[in-house]
CSV table of C-alpha atoms and ligand atoms in Angstrom, one decimal:
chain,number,residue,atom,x,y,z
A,1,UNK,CA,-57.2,26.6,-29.2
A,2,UNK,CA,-60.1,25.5,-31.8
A,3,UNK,CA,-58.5,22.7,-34.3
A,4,UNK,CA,-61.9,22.1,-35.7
A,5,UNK,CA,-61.2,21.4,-39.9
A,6,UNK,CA,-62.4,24.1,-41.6
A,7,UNK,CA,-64.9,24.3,-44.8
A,8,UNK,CA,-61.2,25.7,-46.2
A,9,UNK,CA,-59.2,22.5,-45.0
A,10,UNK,CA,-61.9,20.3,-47.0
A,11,UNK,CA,-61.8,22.6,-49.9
A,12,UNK,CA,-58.0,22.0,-50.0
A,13,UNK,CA,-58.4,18.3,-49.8
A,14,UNK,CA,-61.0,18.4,-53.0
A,15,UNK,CA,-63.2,17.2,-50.2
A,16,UNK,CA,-65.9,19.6,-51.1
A,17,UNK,CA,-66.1,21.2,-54.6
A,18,UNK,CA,-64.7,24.6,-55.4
A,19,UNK,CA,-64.3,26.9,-58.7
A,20,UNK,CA,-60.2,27.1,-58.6
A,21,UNK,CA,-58.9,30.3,-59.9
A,22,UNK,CA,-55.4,30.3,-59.7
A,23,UNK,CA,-52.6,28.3,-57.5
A,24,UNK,CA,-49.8,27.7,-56.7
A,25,UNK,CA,-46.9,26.0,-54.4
A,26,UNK,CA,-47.9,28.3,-51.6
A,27,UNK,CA,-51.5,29.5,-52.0
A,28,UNK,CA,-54.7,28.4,-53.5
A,29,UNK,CA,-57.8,30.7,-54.5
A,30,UNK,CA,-61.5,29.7,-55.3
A,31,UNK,CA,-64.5,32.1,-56.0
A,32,UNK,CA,-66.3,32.7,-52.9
A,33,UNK,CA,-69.7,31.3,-52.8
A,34,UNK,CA,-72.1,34.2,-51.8
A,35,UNK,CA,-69.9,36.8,-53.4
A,36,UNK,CA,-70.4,40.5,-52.7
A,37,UNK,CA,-68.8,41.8,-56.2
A,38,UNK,CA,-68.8,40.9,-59.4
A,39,UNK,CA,-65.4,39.3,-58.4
A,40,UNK,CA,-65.0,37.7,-55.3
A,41,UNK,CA,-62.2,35.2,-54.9
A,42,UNK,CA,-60.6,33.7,-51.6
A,43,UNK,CA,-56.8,33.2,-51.7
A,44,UNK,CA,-55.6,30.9,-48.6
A,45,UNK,CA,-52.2,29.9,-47.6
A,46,UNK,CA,-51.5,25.7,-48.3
A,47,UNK,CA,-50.2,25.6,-44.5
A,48,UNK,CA,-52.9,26.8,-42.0
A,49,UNK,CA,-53.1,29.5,-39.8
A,50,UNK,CA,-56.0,30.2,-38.2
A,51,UNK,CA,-56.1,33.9,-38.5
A,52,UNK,CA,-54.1,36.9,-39.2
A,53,UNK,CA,-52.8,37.0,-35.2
A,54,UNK,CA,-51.3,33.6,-35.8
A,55,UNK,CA,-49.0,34.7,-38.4
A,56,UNK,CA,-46.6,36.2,-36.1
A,57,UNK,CA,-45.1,32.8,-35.5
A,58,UNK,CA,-45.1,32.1,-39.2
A,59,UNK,CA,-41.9,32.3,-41.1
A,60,UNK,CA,-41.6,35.9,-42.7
A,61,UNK,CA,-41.0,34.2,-46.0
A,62,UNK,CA,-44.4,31.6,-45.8
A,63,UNK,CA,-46.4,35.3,-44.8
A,64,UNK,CA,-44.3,36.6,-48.3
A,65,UNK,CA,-45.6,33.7,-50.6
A,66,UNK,CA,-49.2,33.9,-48.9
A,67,UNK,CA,-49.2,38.0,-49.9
A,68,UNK,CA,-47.4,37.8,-53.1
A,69,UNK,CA,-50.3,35.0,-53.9
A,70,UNK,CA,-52.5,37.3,-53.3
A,71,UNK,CA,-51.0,39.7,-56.1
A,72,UNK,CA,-50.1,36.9,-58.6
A,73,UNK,CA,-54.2,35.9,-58.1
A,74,UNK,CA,-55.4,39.5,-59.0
A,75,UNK,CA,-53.6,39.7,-61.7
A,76,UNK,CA,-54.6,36.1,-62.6
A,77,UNK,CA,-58.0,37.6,-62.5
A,78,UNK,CA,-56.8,40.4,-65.0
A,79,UNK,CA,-57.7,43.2,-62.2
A,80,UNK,CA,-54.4,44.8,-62.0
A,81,UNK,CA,-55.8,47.8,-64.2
A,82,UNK,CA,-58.8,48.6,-63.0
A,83,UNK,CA,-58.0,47.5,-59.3
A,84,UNK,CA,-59.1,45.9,-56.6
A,85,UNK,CA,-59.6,45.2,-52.9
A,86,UNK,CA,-57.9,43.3,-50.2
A,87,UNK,CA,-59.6,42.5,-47.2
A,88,UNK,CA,-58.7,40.0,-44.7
A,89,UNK,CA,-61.5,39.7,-41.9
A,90,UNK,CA,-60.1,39.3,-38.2
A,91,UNK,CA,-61.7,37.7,-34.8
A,92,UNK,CA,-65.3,38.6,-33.9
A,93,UNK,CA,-65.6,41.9,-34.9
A,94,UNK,CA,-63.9,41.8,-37.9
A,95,UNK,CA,-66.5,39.4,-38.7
A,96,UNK,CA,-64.4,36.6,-39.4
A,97,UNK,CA,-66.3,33.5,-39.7
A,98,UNK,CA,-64.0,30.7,-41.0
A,99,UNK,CA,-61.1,29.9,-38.8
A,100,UNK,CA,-58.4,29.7,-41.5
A,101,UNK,CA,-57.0,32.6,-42.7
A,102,UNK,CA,-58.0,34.1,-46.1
A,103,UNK,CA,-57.6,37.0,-48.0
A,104,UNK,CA,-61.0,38.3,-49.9
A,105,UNK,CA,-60.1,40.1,-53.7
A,106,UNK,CA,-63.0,41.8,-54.3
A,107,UNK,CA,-63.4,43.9,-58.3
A,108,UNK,CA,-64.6,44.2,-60.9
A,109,UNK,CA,-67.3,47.3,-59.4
A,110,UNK,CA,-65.7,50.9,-58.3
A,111,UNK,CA,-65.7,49.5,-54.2
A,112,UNK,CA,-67.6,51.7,-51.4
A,113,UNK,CA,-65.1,53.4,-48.7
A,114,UNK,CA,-65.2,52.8,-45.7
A,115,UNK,CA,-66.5,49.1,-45.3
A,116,UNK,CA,-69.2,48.3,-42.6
B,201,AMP,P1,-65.0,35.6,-43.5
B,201,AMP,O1,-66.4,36.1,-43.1
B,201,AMP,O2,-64.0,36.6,-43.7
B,201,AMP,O3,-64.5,34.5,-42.6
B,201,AMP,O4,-65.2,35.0,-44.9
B,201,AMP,C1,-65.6,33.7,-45.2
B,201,AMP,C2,-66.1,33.6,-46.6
B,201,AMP,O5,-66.2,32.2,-47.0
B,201,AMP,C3,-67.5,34.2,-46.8
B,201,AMP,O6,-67.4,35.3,-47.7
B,201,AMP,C4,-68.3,33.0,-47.4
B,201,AMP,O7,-69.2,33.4,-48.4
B,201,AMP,C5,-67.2,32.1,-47.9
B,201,AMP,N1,-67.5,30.7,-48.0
B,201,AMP,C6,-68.1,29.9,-47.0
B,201,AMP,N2,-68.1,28.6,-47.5
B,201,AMP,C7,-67.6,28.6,-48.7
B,201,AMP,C8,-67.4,27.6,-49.7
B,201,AMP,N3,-67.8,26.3,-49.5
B,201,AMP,N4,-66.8,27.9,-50.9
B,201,AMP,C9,-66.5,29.2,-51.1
B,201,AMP,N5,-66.6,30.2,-50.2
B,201,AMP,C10,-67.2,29.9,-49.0
């Protein structure tokens, strides 16, 4: 197993700046730096999993507070009525390029279907 920290780890830790959008107890989301919509935000759990296939050892509740932080950011981000997208990118194909786990909001455009 990799324990390298993560760009995410030292975005955490202030170590490296980010544009905070909303937090809380559980979660903290930051505008994603080569973003791909006119809203773009990250939302990524305080305790660290690597990637979505970790979470099945995580307590159901910590994988609750990650998703609902997910919501509460949307709507933080005042996309509830026009909607939104959640993608969370897996392993190599799914592209996944930081190895700690992160849900991508992407709005405020009408989003293509299917992605890549
Ligand atoms: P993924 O490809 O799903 O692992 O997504 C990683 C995302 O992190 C990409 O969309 C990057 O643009 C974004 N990213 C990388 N470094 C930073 C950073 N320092 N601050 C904000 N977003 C970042």
């Amino acid at each position: 197993l990799n324990n390298e920290i993560t760009i995410f780890e030292k975005i955490l830790a202030g170590e490296i700046p980010s544009t905070i959008v909303y937090e809380n107890e559980h979660v903290v989301a930051f505008k994603d730096i080569i973003p791909k919509a006119p809203v773009h935000v990250l939302v990524i759990p305080r305790k660290k999993s690597r990637n979505l296939t970790e979470i099945a050892g995580v307590p159901e509740t910590e994988i609750g507070h990650f998703l609902k932080g997910v919501a509460l950011t949307a709507t933080a981000l005042g996309l509830d009525d026009s909607g939104y997208r959640v993608v969370i990118n897996n392993g190599r194909d799914g592209q996944q390029s930081v190895e700690y786990l992160h849900a991508h909001i992407l709005g405020g455009r009408p989003l293509k279907w299917p992605p890549g």
